[in-house]
Short mmCIF file of C-alpha atoms and ligand atoms in Angstrom, two decimals:
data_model
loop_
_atom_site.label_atom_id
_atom_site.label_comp_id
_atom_site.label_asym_id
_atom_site.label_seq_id
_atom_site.Cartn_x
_atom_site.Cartn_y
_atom_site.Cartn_z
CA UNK A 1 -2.93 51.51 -14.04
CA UNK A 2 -4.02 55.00 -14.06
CA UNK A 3 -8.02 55.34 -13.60
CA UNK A 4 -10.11 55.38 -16.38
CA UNK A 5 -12.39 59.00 -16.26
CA UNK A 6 -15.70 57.85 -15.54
CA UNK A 7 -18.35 58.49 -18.28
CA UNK A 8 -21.79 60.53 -17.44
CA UNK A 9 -23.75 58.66 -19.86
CA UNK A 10 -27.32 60.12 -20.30
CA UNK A 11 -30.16 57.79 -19.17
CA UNK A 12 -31.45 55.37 -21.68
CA UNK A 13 -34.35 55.87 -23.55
CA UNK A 14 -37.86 54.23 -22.05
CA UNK A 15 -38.85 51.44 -23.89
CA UNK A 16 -41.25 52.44 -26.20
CA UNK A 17 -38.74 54.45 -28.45
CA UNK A 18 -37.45 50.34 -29.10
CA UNK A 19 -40.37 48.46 -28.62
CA UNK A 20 -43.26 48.86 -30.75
CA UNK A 21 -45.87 50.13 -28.61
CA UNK A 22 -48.89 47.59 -29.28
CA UNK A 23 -46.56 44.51 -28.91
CA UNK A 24 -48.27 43.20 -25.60
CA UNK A 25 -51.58 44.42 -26.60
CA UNK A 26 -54.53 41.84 -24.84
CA UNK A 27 -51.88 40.39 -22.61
CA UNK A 28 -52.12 40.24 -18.87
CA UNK A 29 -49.22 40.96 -16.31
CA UNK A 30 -49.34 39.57 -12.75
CA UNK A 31 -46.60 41.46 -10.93
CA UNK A 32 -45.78 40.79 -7.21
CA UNK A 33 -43.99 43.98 -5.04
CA UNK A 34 -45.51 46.05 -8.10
CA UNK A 35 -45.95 48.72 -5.74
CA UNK A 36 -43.20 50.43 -5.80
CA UNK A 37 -39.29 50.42 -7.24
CA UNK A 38 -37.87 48.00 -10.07
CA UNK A 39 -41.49 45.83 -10.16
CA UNK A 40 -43.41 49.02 -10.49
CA UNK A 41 -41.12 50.51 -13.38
CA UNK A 42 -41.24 47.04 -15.29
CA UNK A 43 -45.20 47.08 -14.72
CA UNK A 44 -45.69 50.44 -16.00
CA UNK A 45 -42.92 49.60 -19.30
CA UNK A 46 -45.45 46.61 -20.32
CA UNK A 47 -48.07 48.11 -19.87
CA UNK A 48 -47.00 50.75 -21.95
CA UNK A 49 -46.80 48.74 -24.37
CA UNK A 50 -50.27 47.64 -24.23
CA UNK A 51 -51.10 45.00 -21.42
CA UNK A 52 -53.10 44.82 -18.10
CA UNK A 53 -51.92 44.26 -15.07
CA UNK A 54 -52.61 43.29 -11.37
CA UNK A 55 -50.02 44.56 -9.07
CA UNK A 56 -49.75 42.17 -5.90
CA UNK A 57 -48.10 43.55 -2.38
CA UNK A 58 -48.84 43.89 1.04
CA UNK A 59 -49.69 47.48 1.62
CA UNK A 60 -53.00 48.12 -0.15
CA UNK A 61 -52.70 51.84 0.62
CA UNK A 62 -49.99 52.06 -1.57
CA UNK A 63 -50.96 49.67 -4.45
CA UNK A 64 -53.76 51.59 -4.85
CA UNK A 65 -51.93 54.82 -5.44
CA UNK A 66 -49.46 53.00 -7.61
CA UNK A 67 -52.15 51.55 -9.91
CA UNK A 68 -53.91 54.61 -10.53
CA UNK A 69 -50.37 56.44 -11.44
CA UNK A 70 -49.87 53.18 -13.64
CA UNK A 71 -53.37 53.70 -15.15
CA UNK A 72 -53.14 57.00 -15.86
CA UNK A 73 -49.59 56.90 -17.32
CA UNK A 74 -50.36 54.28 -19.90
CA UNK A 75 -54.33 54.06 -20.33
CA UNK A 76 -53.94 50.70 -19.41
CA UNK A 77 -55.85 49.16 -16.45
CA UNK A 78 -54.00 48.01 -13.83
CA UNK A 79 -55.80 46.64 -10.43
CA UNK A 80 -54.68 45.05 -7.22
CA UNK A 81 -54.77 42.63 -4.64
CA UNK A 82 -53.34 42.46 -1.65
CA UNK A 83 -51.54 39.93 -0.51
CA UNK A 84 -48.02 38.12 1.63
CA UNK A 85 -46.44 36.10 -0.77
CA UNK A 86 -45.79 34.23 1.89
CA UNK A 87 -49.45 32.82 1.78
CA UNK A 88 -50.55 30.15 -0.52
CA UNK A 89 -54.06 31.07 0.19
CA UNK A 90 -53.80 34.88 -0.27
CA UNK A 91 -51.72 34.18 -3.37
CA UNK A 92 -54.80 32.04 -5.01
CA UNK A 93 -57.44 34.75 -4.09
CA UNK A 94 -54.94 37.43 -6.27
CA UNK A 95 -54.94 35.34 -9.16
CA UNK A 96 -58.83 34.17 -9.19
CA UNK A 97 -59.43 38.01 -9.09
CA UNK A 98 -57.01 38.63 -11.63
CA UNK A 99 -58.64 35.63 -14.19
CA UNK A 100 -62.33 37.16 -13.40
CA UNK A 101 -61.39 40.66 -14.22
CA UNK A 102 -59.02 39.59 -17.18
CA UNK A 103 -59.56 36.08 -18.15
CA UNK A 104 -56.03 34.89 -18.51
CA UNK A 105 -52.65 35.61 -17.03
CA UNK A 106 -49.78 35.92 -19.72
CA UNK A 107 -46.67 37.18 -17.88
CA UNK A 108 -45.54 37.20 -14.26
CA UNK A 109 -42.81 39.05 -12.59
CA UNK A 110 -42.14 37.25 -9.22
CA UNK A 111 -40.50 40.30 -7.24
CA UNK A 112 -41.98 40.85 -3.55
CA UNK A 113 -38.40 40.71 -1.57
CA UNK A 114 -37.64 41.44 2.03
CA UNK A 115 -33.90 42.81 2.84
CA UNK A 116 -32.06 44.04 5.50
CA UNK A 117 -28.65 44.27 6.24
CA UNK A 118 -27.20 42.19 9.20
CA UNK A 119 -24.55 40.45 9.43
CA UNK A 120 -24.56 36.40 10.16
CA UNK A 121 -23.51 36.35 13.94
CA UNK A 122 -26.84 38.84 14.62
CA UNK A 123 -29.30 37.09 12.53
CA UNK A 124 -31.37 35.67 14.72
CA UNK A 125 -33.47 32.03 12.85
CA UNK A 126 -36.39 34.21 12.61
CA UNK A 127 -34.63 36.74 10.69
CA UNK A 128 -33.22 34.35 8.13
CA UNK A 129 -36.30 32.36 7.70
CA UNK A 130 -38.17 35.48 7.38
CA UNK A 131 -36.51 36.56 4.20
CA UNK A 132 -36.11 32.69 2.60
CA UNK A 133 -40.10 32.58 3.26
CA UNK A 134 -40.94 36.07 1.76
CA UNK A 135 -37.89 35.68 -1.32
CA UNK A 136 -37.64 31.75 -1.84
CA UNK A 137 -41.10 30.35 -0.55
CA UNK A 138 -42.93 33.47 -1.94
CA UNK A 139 -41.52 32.92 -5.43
CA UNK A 140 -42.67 29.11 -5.35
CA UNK A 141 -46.23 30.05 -3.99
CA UNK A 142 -46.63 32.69 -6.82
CA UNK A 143 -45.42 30.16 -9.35
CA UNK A 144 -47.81 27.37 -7.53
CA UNK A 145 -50.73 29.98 -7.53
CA UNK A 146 -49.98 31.05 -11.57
CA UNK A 147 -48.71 28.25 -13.34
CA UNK A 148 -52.12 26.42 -14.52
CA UNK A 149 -52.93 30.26 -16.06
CA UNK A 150 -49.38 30.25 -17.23
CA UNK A 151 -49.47 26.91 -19.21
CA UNK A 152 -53.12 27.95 -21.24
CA UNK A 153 -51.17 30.85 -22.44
CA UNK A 154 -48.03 29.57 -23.05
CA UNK A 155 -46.83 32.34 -20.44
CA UNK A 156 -43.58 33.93 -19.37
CA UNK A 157 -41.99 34.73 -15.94
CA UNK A 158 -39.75 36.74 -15.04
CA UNK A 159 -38.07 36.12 -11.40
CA UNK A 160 -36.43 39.46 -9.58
CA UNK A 161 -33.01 38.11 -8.23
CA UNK A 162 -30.10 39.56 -7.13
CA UNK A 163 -25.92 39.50 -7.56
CA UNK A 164 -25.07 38.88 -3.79
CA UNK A 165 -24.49 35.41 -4.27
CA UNK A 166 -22.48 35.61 -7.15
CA UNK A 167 -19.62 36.27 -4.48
CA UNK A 168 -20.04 36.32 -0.83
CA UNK A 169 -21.57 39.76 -0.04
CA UNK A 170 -21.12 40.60 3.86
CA UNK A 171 -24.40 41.19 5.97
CA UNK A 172 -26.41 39.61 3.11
CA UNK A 173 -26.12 35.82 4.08
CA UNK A 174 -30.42 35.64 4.28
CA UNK A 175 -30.73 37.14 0.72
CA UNK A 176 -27.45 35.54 -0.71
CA UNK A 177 -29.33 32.33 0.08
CA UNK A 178 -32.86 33.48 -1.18
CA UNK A 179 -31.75 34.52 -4.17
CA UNK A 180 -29.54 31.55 -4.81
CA UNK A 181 -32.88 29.45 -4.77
CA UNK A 182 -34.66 31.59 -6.78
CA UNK A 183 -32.11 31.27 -9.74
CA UNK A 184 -32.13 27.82 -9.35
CA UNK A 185 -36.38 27.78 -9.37
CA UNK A 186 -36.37 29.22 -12.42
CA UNK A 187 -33.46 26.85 -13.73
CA UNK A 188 -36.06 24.08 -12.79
CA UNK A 189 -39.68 25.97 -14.20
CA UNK A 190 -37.08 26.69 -17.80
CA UNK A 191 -36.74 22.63 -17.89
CA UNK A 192 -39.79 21.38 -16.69
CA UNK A 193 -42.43 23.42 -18.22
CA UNK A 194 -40.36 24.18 -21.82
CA UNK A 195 -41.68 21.42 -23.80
CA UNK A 196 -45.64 22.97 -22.42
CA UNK A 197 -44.26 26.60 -24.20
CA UNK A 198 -43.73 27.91 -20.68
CA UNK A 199 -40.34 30.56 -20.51
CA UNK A 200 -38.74 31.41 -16.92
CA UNK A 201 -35.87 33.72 -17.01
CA UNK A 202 -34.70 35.76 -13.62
CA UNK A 203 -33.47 39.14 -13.57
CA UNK A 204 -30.56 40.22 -11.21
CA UNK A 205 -30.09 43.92 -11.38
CA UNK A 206 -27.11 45.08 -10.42
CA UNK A 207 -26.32 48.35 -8.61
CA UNK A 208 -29.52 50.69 -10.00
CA UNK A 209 -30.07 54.02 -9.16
CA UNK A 210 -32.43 55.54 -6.85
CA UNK A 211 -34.07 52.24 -5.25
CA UNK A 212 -34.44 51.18 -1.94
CA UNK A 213 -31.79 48.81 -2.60
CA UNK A 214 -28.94 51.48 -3.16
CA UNK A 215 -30.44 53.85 -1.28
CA UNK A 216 -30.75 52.20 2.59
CA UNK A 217 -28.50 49.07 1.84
CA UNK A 218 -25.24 49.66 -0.48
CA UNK A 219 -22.56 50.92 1.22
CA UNK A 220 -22.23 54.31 2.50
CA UNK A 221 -18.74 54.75 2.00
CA UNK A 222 -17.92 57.85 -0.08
CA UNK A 223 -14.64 56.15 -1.45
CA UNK A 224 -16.23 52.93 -2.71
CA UNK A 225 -17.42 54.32 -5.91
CA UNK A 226 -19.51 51.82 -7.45
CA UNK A 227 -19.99 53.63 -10.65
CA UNK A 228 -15.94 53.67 -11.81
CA UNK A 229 -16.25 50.07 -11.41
CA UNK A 230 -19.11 49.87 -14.38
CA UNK A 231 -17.53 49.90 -17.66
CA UNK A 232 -20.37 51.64 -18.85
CA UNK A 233 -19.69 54.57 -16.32
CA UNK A 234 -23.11 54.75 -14.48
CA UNK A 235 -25.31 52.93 -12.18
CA UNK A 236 -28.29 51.36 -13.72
CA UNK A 237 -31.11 53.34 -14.60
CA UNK A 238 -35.02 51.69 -13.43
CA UNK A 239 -35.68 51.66 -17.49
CA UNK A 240 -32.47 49.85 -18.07
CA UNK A 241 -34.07 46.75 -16.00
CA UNK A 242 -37.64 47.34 -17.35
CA UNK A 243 -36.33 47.20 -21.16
CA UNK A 244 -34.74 43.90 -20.30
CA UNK A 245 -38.48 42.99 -18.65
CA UNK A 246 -39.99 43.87 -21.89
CA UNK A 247 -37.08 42.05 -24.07
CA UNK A 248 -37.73 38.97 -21.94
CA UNK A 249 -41.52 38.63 -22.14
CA UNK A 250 -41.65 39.91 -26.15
CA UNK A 251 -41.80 37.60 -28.84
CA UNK A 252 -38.04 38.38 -29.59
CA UNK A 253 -37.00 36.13 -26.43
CA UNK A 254 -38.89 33.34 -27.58
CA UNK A 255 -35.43 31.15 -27.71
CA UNK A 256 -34.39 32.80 -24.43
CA UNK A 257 -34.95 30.49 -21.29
CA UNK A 258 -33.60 29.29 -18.01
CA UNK A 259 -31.14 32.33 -18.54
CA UNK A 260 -29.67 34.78 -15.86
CA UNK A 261 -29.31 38.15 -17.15
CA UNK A 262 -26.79 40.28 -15.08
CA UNK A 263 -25.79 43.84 -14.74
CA UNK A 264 -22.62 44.95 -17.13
CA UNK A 265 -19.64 43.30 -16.57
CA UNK A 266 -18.01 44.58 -13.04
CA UNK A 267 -14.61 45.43 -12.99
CA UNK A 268 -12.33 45.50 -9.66
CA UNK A 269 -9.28 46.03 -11.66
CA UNK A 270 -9.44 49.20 -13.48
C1 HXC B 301 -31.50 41.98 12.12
C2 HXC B 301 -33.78 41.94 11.65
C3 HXC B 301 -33.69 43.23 11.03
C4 HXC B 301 -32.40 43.86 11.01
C5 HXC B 301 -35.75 42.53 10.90
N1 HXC B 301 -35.07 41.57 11.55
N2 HXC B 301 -34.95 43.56 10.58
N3 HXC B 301 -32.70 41.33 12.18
N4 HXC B 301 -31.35 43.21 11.55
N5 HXC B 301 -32.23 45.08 10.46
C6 HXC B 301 -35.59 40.34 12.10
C7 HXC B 301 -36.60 40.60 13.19
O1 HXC B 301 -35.96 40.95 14.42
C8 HXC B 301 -37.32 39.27 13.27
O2 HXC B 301 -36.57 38.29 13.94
C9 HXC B 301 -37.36 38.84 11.82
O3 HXC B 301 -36.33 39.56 11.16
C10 HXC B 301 -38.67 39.16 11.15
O4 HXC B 301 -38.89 40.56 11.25
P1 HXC B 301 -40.36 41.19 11.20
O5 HXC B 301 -40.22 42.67 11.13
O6 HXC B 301 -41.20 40.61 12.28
O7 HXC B 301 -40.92 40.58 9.83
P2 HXC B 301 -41.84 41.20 8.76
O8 HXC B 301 -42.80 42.19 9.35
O9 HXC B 301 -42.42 40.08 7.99
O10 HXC B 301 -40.86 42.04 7.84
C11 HXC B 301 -39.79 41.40 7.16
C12 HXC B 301 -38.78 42.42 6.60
C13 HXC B 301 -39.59 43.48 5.88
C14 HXC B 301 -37.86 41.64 5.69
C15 HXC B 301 -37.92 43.00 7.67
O11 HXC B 301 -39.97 44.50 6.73
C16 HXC B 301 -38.90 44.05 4.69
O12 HXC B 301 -38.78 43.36 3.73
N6 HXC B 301 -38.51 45.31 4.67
C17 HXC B 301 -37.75 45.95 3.56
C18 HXC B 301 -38.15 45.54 2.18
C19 HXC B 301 -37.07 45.89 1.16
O13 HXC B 301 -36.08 46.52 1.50
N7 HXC B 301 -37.23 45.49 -0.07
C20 HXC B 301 -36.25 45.83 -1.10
C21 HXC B 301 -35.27 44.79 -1.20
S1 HXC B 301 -34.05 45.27 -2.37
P3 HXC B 301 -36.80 37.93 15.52
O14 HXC B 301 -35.79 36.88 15.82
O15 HXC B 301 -36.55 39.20 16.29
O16 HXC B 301 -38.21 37.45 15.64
C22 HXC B 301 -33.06 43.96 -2.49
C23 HXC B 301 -32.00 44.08 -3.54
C24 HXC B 301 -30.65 43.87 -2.96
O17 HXC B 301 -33.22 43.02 -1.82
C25 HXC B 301 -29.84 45.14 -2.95
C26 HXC B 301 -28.57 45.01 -2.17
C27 HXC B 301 -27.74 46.28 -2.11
#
């Protein structure tokens, strides 16, 4: 079959040309690994739209820079707190300082993530622990440390997951697994907390430009071109996974739960 040209498409358009722009106006985002990338673009796209936020990561340093960026892009407020998801305790001191400043938590993205690439015969138990505690472990914690905030306001989360384990990906056996267990988390939060109003949908971007993901892990390989495997012709854009954020916590998704939305259909055979 001869190839199909690939299509430049232009970037989509940020949210708020969909989304009315008051929609989330006197709600309250907790965001873990807001700092930076995909968890930092969905941040700013909801608060755009009219909520406050606390951005949760390990590097205060850069938290802080990210929140005043976020602040001043949106005229929302957006604070911090530092803190490992891998620590219960450092997880419940981010959320009491999120209720005093805010009084409530409405929404939470669970997206701190470790990754490295290594294959299985050089991960060392350490290693594959490491990234089940900060990927699996960290998602329960945050969900542990939120959920009593979550049922008052008959919240929303939003779990950052991945497409490795959809097929076996090489030198991704640690995240393959993670990721597998956060799916089926938020399978088990959809079902358990539904009848209380509670919503828990993951996101697992696919291949999306210019984030540490693609940048330091996909493959290298000038003739594996990603993008002619996309029907859509392009690899996806930050915005294109912080629409879907702002989709998934709106009141349009209030029928949509326990779901796994996935990057455009990926095609081997064109
Ligand atoms: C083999 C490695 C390794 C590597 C670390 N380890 N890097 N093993 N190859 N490249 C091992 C260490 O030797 C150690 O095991 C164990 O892992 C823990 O490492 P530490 O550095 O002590 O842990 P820590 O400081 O907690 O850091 C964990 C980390 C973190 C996962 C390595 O630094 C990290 O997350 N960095 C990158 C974050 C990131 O990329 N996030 C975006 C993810 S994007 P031993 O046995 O020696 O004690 C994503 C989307 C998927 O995930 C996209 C796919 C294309």
């Amino acid at each position: 079959m001869a190839p199909i040209e690939p299509v430049i498409a232009p970037p989509p358009p940020p949210s708020t040309d969909v989304f009315r722009n008051d929609i989330f106006k006197n709600k309250v985002l907790f965001c873990t690994g807001g700092g930076s990338g995909i968890c930092k673009s969905m941040t700013e796209a909801i608060m755009r739209h009219g909520a406050s936020a606390t951005i949760v990561g390990r590097k205060l340093d850069r938290l802080e820079a990210t929140a005043k960026e976020l602040s001043t892009a949106t005229g929302q407020r957006c604070i911090t707190a530092q803190a490992d998801v891998r620590s219960p305790e450092q997880l419940k001191a981010a959320v009491a300082k999120t209720v005093e400043t805010f009084g409530k938590i409405d929404f939470v993205i669970c997206g701190a993530a470790g990754n490295f690439l290594a294959p299985i015969s050089g991960l060392s138990e350490n290693a594959f622990r490491t990234v089940i505690e900060i990927d699996t472990l960290g998602t329960f914690n945050t969900v542990k440390a939120t959920l009593s905030h979550i049922r008052q306001s008959r919240g929303s989360y939003i779990h950052v997951s991945a497409l490795l384990h959809h097929q076996g990906t090489p030198y991704q056996a640690h995240v393959s697994a993670a990721k597998a267990g956060v799916d089926a988390l938020s399978a088990v939060i959809a079902v358990e907390e539904g009848p209380r109003g509670v919503r828990s949908n993951v996101i697992s971007p696919g291949p999306i430009g210019d984030t540490e993901g693609m940048n330091r892990l996909a493959a290298t390989d000038p003739s594996i071109r990603i993008a002619d495997h996309i029907p859509l012709g392009r690899y996806g854009d930050k915005r294109d996974v912080a629409n879907m954020a702002v989709f998934l916590f709106s009141d349009a998704a209030n029928w949509v739960t326990g779901q796994v939305m996935v990057r455009p259909t990926y095609s081997l055979c064109r």
